[in-house]
Coordinates of C-alpha atoms in Angstrom, one line a residue:
M620 CA 101.3 73.3 21.3
T621 CA 98.6 70.5 21.3
R622 CA 98.1 68.9 24.3
L623 CA 98.9 65.6 23.0
R624 CA 102.3 67.0 21.3
A625 CA 102.5 68.3 24.7
L626 CA 102.0 64.6 26.7
A627 CA 104.0 63.1 23.4
G628 CA 107.1 65.2 24.2
W629 CA 106.9 64.5 27.8
A630 CA 106.3 61.0 27.8
A631 CA 108.9 60.0 25.3
G632 CA 112.0 61.8 27.0
V633 CA 110.9 60.3 30.4
R634 CA 114.5 58.3 31.7
P635 CA 114.0 55.7 34.8
E636 CA 116.3 58.1 36.8
D637 CA 113.4 60.9 36.0
I638 CA 110.8 58.4 38.4
P639 CA 110.9 59.1 42.2
T640 CA 111.8 55.7 43.8
R641 CA 107.8 55.9 45.7
V642 CA 106.6 56.0 42.4
R643 CA 108.4 53.1 41.0
E644 CA 107.9 51.1 44.0
Y645 CA 103.8 51.9 43.5
A646 CA 104.2 50.6 39.9
A647 CA 106.0 47.0 41.3
S648 CA 103.0 46.5 43.6
Q649 CA 101.0 47.2 40.7
V650 CA 102.4 44.6 38.3
L651 CA 102.2 42.1 41.3
S652 CA 98.5 43.1 41.9
Q653 CA 97.6 42.9 37.8
V654 CA 99.4 39.6 37.8
A655 CA 97.3 38.3 40.7
A656 CA 93.4 39.6 38.3
I657 CA 95.1 37.9 35.3
R658 CA 95.6 34.7 37.4
A659 CA 92.3 34.7 38.7
G660 CA 90.7 36.1 35.1
A661 CA 92.8 33.0 33.6
R662 CA 91.5 30.4 36.0
H663 CA 87.9 31.3 35.2
P664 CA 85.4 28.7 32.8
T665 CA 85.1 31.4 30.2
A666 CA 88.5 32.2 29.9
A667 CA 89.1 28.9 28.1
R668 CA 87.1 30.0 25.4
L669 CA 88.7 33.4 25.2
T670 CA 92.1 31.6 25.0
A671 CA 91.2 28.7 22.5
A672 CA 90.0 32.0 20.4
F673 CA 93.4 34.2 21.0
G674 CA 96.3 32.1 22.6
G675 CA 97.3 32.1 26.1
P676 CA 98.9 35.2 28.0
T677 CA 102.6 34.5 27.1
Q678 CA 102.6 33.3 23.4
P679 CA 105.2 35.0 21.5
D680 CA 103.1 37.1 19.1
R681 CA 103.7 40.2 21.7
K682 CA 100.5 42.0 20.5
A683 CA 98.4 38.8 21.0
A684 CA 99.9 38.3 24.2
A685 CA 98.9 42.0 25.3
C686 CA 95.4 41.9 24.1
V687 CA 95.2 38.4 25.9
L688 CA 96.7 40.0 29.3
A689 CA 94.2 42.9 29.1
A690 CA 90.8 40.7 28.8
L691 CA 91.6 38.1 31.1
G692 CA 92.8 40.9 34.2
S693 CA 89.3 42.9 33.5
W694 CA 87.2 40.0 33.7
L695 CA 86.4 39.9 37.3
N696 CA 86.7 43.5 38.3
L697 CA 90.0 42.6 40.2
D698 CA 92.3 45.5 38.2
D699 CA 93.7 48.4 39.8
T700 CA 91.8 51.4 39.3
A701 CA 93.7 55.8 39.8
Y702 CA 92.6 59.0 39.1
A703 CA 91.7 58.6 36.6
G704 CA 90.6 55.1 35.2
H705 CA 90.8 51.2 35.2
L706 CA 94.7 51.6 34.4
S707 CA 96.0 48.0 34.9
N708 CA 94.4 46.4 32.1
S709 CA 96.5 48.2 29.3
T710 CA 99.4 50.0 31.4
V711 CA 100.6 46.6 32.9
A712 CA 99.5 44.2 30.1
V713 CA 101.2 45.6 27.4
P714 CA 104.7 46.2 29.0
L715 CA 104.4 43.2 30.2
A716 CA 104.5 42.1 26.5
Y717 CA 106.8 44.2 25.2
A718 CA 109.4 45.4 27.9
R719 CA 113.0 44.5 27.5
D720 CA 114.1 43.7 30.9
G721 CA 112.3 44.6 34.8
A722 CA 113.7 48.2 34.6
D723 CA 112.3 48.7 31.3
L724 CA 108.8 47.3 32.1
I725 CA 108.5 49.5 35.5
T726 CA 109.3 52.4 33.2
A727 CA 106.6 52.0 30.9
V728 CA 104.2 51.1 33.5
V729 CA 104.7 54.7 34.8
V730 CA 104.7 56.1 32.0
A731 CA 101.2 54.7 30.4
N732 CA 100.0 55.3 34.1
E733 CA 100.6 58.7 33.5
C734 CA 99.2 59.4 29.9
A735 CA 96.3 57.1 29.8
A736 CA 95.4 58.5 33.4
R737 CA 95.7 62.1 32.7
I738 CA 93.8 61.9 29.2
T739 CA 91.1 60.0 31.4
A740 CA 90.6 62.8 34.0
A741 CA 90.3 65.3 30.6
A742 CA 87.0 63.4 30.0
T743 CA 85.9 61.7 33.5
L744 CA 83.0 64.4 33.9
G745 CA 81.1 62.5 31.0
P746 CA 78.7 59.5 30.4
L747 CA 82.0 56.7 30.5
R748 CA 82.9 56.0 33.6
G749 CA 85.1 53.1 35.0
Q750 CA 85.3 49.8 32.9
S751 CA 83.2 51.9 30.9
A752 CA 85.8 54.3 29.5
M753 CA 87.5 52.0 27.2
H754 CA 89.3 55.0 25.6
T755 CA 91.4 55.0 28.9
H756 CA 93.6 52.0 27.5
L757 CA 94.1 53.6 24.0
A758 CA 96.4 55.8 25.7
G759 CA 97.9 53.2 27.7
A760 CA 98.4 50.7 25.3
V761 CA 100.0 53.8 22.9
A762 CA 102.2 54.5 25.9
G763 CA 102.9 50.9 27.4
R764 CA 104.7 49.8 24.1
L765 CA 106.3 52.7 22.9
T766 CA 107.9 53.5 25.7
T767 CA 109.7 50.3 25.3
E768 CA 110.7 51.3 22.2
D769 CA 112.2 54.8 22.4
A770 CA 109.9 56.3 20.2
D771 CA 110.4 59.7 19.2
A772 CA 108.0 62.3 20.5
E773 CA 106.3 63.0 17.0
R774 CA 106.1 59.2 16.7
W775 CA 104.0 59.0 19.6
T776 CA 101.8 62.0 18.8
D777 CA 100.8 60.4 15.8
A778 CA 100.5 56.7 17.0
L779 CA 98.0 58.7 20.3
A780 CA 96.3 60.4 17.4
L781 CA 95.9 57.2 15.3
A782 CA 94.6 55.5 18.6
F783 CA 91.9 58.3 19.1
A784 CA 90.2 58.6 15.9
M785 CA 87.7 56.1 16.4
P786 CA 87.4 55.4 20.4
N787 CA 85.6 52.8 21.6
W788 CA 81.9 53.4 23.2
P789 CA 79.9 50.4 24.7
L790 CA 76.8 49.0 24.5
L791 CA 75.6 48.8 28.3
R792 CA 73.8 45.3 27.4
A793 CA 76.2 43.9 26.2
F794 CA 78.8 44.7 29.0
L795 CA 76.5 43.7 31.8
A796 CA 75.2 40.8 30.6
S797 CA 76.7 39.2 27.7
D798 CA 81.0 37.9 27.2
A799 CA 81.7 40.9 25.0
R800 CA 82.7 42.6 28.2
L801 CA 85.9 40.3 27.9
L802 CA 86.7 42.4 24.9
C803 CA 85.8 45.6 26.6
T804 CA 89.7 46.0 27.5
M805 CA 91.3 43.6 25.0
V806 CA 89.4 45.5 21.7
P807 CA 91.0 49.4 22.4
V808 CA 94.5 47.7 22.9
R809 CA 94.1 45.9 19.8
T810 CA 93.4 49.3 18.3
A811 CA 96.2 51.2 20.1
L812 CA 98.8 48.6 19.1
D813 CA 97.4 48.8 15.3
A814 CA 98.0 52.4 15.6
C815 CA 101.6 52.2 16.7
D816 CA 102.3 50.2 13.9
A817 CA 100.4 52.7 11.5
A818 CA 102.5 55.1 12.7
H819 CA 106.0 53.5 12.7
A820 CA 105.0 53.0 8.5
G821 CA 104.7 56.9 8.8
L822 CA 100.4 57.2 8.8
T823 CA 99.7 60.3 10.5
G824 CA 97.2 61.6 13.1
A825 CA 95.0 64.9 13.9
H826 CA 97.6 66.4 16.5
D827 CA 95.2 68.7 18.0
L828 CA 92.7 66.0 18.6
M829 CA 91.6 66.0 22.2
E830 CA 90.9 70.2 22.2
H831 CA 89.5 70.7 18.6
P832 CA 85.6 71.1 18.6
D833 CA 85.4 67.9 16.5
G834 CA 87.3 65.8 18.1
F835 CA 88.1 63.5 21.3
L836 CA 86.6 65.2 24.6
A837 CA 83.7 67.0 22.9
R838 CA 82.2 63.8 22.1
F839 CA 83.1 62.1 25.0
A840 CA 83.0 64.5 28.0
E841 CA 80.5 66.8 29.3
V842 CA 82.5 69.1 31.0
P843 CA 85.6 68.8 29.2
L844 CA 89.2 69.0 31.2
P845 CA 91.4 69.4 28.5
G846 CA 94.5 70.7 31.0
Q847 CA 94.5 67.9 32.7
I848 CA 95.9 65.9 29.8
D849 CA 99.1 68.3 30.2
H850 CA 98.9 69.1 34.1
A851 CA 102.2 69.2 36.3
L852 CA 104.2 66.8 33.4
G853 CA 107.0 65.3 35.7
E854 CA 105.5 66.5 39.0
Q855 CA 102.3 65.5 39.9
W856 CA 102.1 61.0 39.4
H857 CA 98.9 59.9 39.3
T858 CA 100.8 56.5 39.8
E859 CA 100.3 57.6 43.6
T860 CA 96.2 57.6 43.3
L861 CA 96.4 54.1 42.5
S862 CA 94.0 52.0 44.4
F863 CA 94.6 48.2 44.4
K864 CA 91.8 46.2 44.1
L865 CA 92.1 43.1 47.0
H866 CA 88.6 41.1 45.8
P867 CA 86.6 41.6 42.6
G868 CA 83.5 43.8 42.1
G869 CA 82.7 47.1 41.0
P870 CA 82.5 50.9 41.8
G871 CA 81.3 51.2 45.6
I872 CA 81.4 48.1 47.2
D873 CA 85.0 47.3 48.7
A874 CA 83.9 48.9 51.7
A875 CA 80.5 47.7 52.3
V876 CA 82.6 43.7 51.8
D877 CA 85.4 44.5 54.0
A878 CA 83.2 45.9 57.0
A879 CA 80.8 42.7 56.4
A880 CA 83.6 40.4 56.4
E881 CA 84.2 42.1 60.1
L882 CA 81.2 41.1 61.1
A883 CA 81.9 37.6 59.9
P884 CA 80.9 34.6 60.6
L885 CA 77.2 34.9 60.5
A886 CA 74.5 32.4 59.8
D887 CA 71.4 33.4 57.5
N888 CA 68.8 32.3 59.9
D889 CA 70.1 34.4 62.7
I890 CA 70.0 37.2 60.9
A891 CA 66.8 39.5 60.6
E892 CA 67.7 42.2 57.9
V893 CA 71.1 44.0 57.0
T894 CA 71.4 47.6 56.0
V895 CA 74.1 49.0 53.6
E896 CA 74.9 52.9 54.3
A897 CA 76.8 54.0 51.8
S898 CA 77.6 56.9 49.3
A899 CA 75.2 58.0 46.1
Y900 CA 78.3 56.6 43.9
T901 CA 77.6 53.1 45.5
L902 CA 73.4 53.5 44.8
M903 CA 74.1 54.6 41.2
A904 CA 76.1 51.5 40.7
Q905 CA 73.2 49.4 42.5
H906 CA 70.7 51.0 40.4
T907 CA 72.7 49.6 37.2
A908 CA 72.8 46.3 38.2
D909 CA 69.1 46.3 39.5
R910 CA 68.3 45.9 36.0
Y911 CA 70.3 42.8 35.1
A912 CA 69.6 40.9 38.4
D913 CA 68.2 37.3 38.5
G914 CA 69.3 35.8 41.7
P915 CA 72.0 32.4 40.4
D916 CA 71.6 33.4 36.9
T917 CA 72.7 36.9 37.0
P918 CA 75.1 38.1 34.5
L919 CA 78.8 38.1 36.2
G920 CA 78.9 41.9 34.6
A921 CA 76.4 43.0 36.8
L922 CA 76.9 40.7 39.9
V923 CA 80.2 42.2 40.3
L924 CA 78.1 46.0 40.5
D925 CA 75.7 44.2 43.0
V926 CA 76.0 45.1 47.0
A927 CA 73.8 42.6 48.1
Y928 CA 75.4 39.1 46.7
P929 CA 78.9 40.3 47.8
V930 CA 78.0 41.5 51.1
A931 CA 76.1 38.5 51.6
T932 CA 78.8 36.4 50.9
A933 CA 80.9 38.2 53.2
L934 CA 78.7 37.9 55.9
L935 CA 78.6 34.1 56.2
T936 CA 82.4 33.4 55.0
G937 CA 84.6 36.3 56.1
H938 CA 85.8 37.0 52.5
L939 CA 84.8 37.7 48.5
T940 CA 87.2 36.1 46.3
A941 CA 86.9 35.3 42.4
A942 CA 85.5 31.6 43.3
D943 CA 82.5 33.5 44.7
L944 CA 81.2 35.0 41.0
E945 CA 81.7 31.8 39.7
R946 CA 79.3 27.8 40.4
P947 CA 78.7 26.0 42.9
A948 CA 79.2 30.0 44.9
T949 CA 76.7 31.4 43.2
E950 CA 74.1 28.6 43.5
D951 CA 74.4 29.2 47.5
P952 CA 70.4 28.8 48.6
A953 CA 72.1 31.0 52.0
R954 CA 73.7 33.7 50.3
W955 CA 70.8 34.7 48.1
S956 CA 68.5 34.5 51.0
L957 CA 70.5 36.6 52.8
A958 CA 70.8 38.7 50.1
K959 CA 66.9 39.1 50.0
K960 CA 67.4 40.7 53.4
V961 CA 70.0 44.1 52.5
R962 CA 68.6 47.1 52.3
L963 CA 70.8 49.6 50.3
R964 CA 70.3 53.4 51.6
E965 CA 72.4 56.9 50.9
D966 CA 74.4 58.5 54.0
K967 CA 74.8 62.2 52.8
A968 CA 77.4 62.7 54.9
M969 CA 79.2 60.0 53.1
T970 CA 78.7 61.3 49.7
R971 CA 80.0 64.2 50.4
E972 CA 83.1 62.2 52.1
L973 CA 83.5 60.6 48.6
L974 CA 83.6 63.8 46.7
A975 CA 86.0 64.9 48.8
S976 CA 88.5 62.5 48.1
D977 CA 90.8 62.4 44.6
A978 CA 89.0 59.3 43.1
P979 CA 87.1 58.5 41.7
F980 CA 86.2 61.9 40.6
G981 CA 86.8 64.3 43.2
A982 CA 90.0 66.0 42.1
A983 CA 88.1 66.6 38.6
L984 CA 85.1 68.2 40.3
R985 CA 87.4 71.0 41.8
M986 CA 89.6 71.5 38.9
A987 CA 86.0 71.8 36.9
G988 CA 84.8 74.2 40.0
R989 CA 81.4 75.5 39.0
D990 CA 81.5 74.2 35.1
A991 CA 80.6 70.9 37.0
E992 CA 77.6 71.7 38.7
P993 CA 75.2 70.6 35.5
W994 CA 76.7 67.5 35.5
L995 CA 76.4 67.1 39.4
R996 CA 72.6 67.8 39.4
R997 CA 72.1 65.1 37.2
F998 CA 73.1 62.7 40.1
G999 CA 71.9 65.5 42.9
L1000 CA 75.3 66.1 44.0
T1001 CA 77.2 69.4 44.8
A1002 CA 80.4 70.0 44.1
P1003 CA 83.6 70.3 46.5
E1004 CA 85.7 73.0 47.2
G1005 CA 89.1 73.8 46.9
G1006 CA 91.2 73.2 43.7
Q1007 CA 93.8 70.8 42.6
R1008 CA 95.9 68.9 45.3
D1009 CA 99.1 67.1 45.6
F1010 CA 98.6 63.5 44.7
R1011 CA 101.5 61.8 47.5
H1012 CA 98.4 62.4 49.8
A1013 CA 95.8 61.0 47.1
T1014 CA 92.5 59.2 48.7
K1015 CA 89.8 57.2 47.6
A1016 CA 86.9 56.8 50.1
T1017 CA 83.6 55.1 49.1
P1018 CA 82.4 54.6 52.4
A1019 CA 79.6 52.5 53.9
R1020 CA 78.4 51.6 57.4
V1021 CA 77.1 47.5 57.5
T1022 CA 74.4 47.4 60.2
V1023 CA 72.9 43.6 60.8
R1024 CA 69.9 42.8 63.3
L1025 CA 70.3 39.6 64.3
H1026 CA 66.5 37.5 65.4
T1027 CA 67.6 38.1 69.0
G1028 CA 67.5 42.2 68.9
E1029 CA 71.2 42.6 68.6
T1030 CA 72.8 44.6 66.2
L1031 CA 76.2 44.3 64.8
T1032 CA 77.8 47.3 62.7
S1033 CA 81.0 47.9 61.1
E1034 CA 81.8 50.7 59.0
R1035 CA 85.1 51.7 56.4
A1036 CA 85.8 55.1 55.2
I1037 CA 88.4 54.3 52.7
P1038 CA 88.3 50.3 51.6
R1039 CA 91.5 48.1 52.5
G1040 CA 93.6 48.7 49.5
A1041 CA 92.3 51.8 48.4
A1042 CA 94.4 55.3 47.9
G1043 CA 94.8 56.6 51.5
P1044 CA 97.9 56.5 54.3
E1045 CA 97.0 52.8 55.3
T1046 CA 98.1 51.9 51.5
R1047 CA 100.7 53.9 50.8
A1048 CA 102.5 52.4 54.0
E1049 CA 101.6 49.1 53.1
H1050 CA 100.8 48.3 49.5
R1051 CA 103.8 45.8 49.3
S1052 CA 102.5 43.4 51.9
L1053 CA 98.9 43.9 50.8
I1054 CA 99.2 43.2 47.2
R1055 CA 101.6 40.5 48.2
A1056 CA 98.8 38.7 49.9
K1057 CA 96.7 39.4 47.2
F1058 CA 98.8 37.3 44.8
R1059 CA 99.8 34.5 47.1
E1060 CA 95.7 34.2 48.0
S1061 CA 95.2 34.0 44.2
G1062 CA 97.8 30.9 43.9
G1063 CA 101.2 32.3 43.3
S1064 CA 104.1 31.6 44.6
A1065 CA 106.1 33.0 47.0
E1066 CA 109.3 32.8 44.7
S1067 CA 107.1 35.2 42.2
A1068 CA 105.5 37.4 45.0
D1069 CA 109.4 38.4 46.3
V1070 CA 111.2 38.7 43.2
E1071 CA 112.6 42.5 42.6
L1072 CA 110.9 42.9 39.1
E1073 CA 113.4 46.0 38.6
S1074 CA 116.6 43.7 38.9
L1075 CA 115.0 41.3 36.0
T1076 CA 117.0 40.7 32.5
G1077 CA 115.1 40.4 29.7
A1078 CA 115.0 36.3 29.9
G1079 CA 114.3 36.5 33.4
L1080 CA 111.2 38.8 33.1
R1081 CA 109.5 36.1 30.7
S1082 CA 110.4 33.5 32.7
W1083 CA 109.3 35.3 35.9
L1084 CA 105.9 35.9 34.3
R1085 CA 105.4 32.5 33.0
A1086 CA 106.0 31.1 36.5
A1087 CA 104.0 34.0 38.2
L1088 CA 100.5 32.7 35.7
S1089 CA 101.2 29.0 36.0

């Protein structure tokens, strides 16, 4: 049996009662968290041009609505992540457009998470990671739609195979420096939904597309992990590896922003130097951002990968919000003056802590074992020990330590290993309240935040989404 057939056979048979309550509760928080991200994206000035071209996020055309929901949720890097992938831009956006009622929504989100995360994990030791791994949304969109349509396993297999026939490969220049970044999830979501239509009409795909020597993993993975695609289906839930984004930004800056916010408020004139110590992962992201950095004119795609500006903002204000990524905030001279004082250094112990956690790629490295060594050497890293672990205890450690030296000679330090909202014991215990706060901070109403999604009828779900986005 091919990997896609195994995954499709499982996905087609999942019923709400097959999903543990704790996993469904995670998915409910994920929906509210992504709606907050969509709200923030919709209020950014660029969003008006997107909706002028493609319509609004609650339009009657479900395919178009799903694409717009996907684009708006991804724009400010407020979309949630998992091991592996930025899932929610497809795994929440598509079910929001297609689900028949609240229970159907939560089931579709979980099944889509499991399919998209597994295929992403199989290719995560490759050249594309994070939001640039757009193939995540080919799987997420197919699964998010077909779950709501009770499609059979054969149709699932064909839709997935057709969707992955021409997987997306972004150009970094366009992704980081232009509005094309708004399309980074919209395009694969549309491709996947078209593949569903094609499969419904009887078109077929190559069912061995994942593992074939001329297939997906051969092109998109330097260390292919095909076993991740159908590993422990129905037993190990990737949904439990979710990390919820509580402020905008790319990989590796969350802990630094959390630590900086704990030291706020400070004044630029009082600060002599800021040192941020972090893992090699954070330094890699910063190296990419540096190529596009241009002070207040830094494009949004690079600004969300930067460390200096977000840390400076958090030190001055005690927060980092979507409004901090647009004018007038990005023209504040005090923020850029302080950003110039920020120095980023690797802490080897923090790199080891990163690799020991499950996300963003520690679990893949443990599964790959010695096969991952050539991939790791490119980044000067060494493989963690141990095999696959129970995701009920998943962690995402992207550590950072912020040290502020004042002109008076006084030194202030704050450190965070697991960012607020990231996978770990704190998030497992508090995800509902954390995400309620995120939604309220985005301007969402308390009434919308407190709705029990699984209890909603079809009409009730559509009404809730309109209210939640208004």
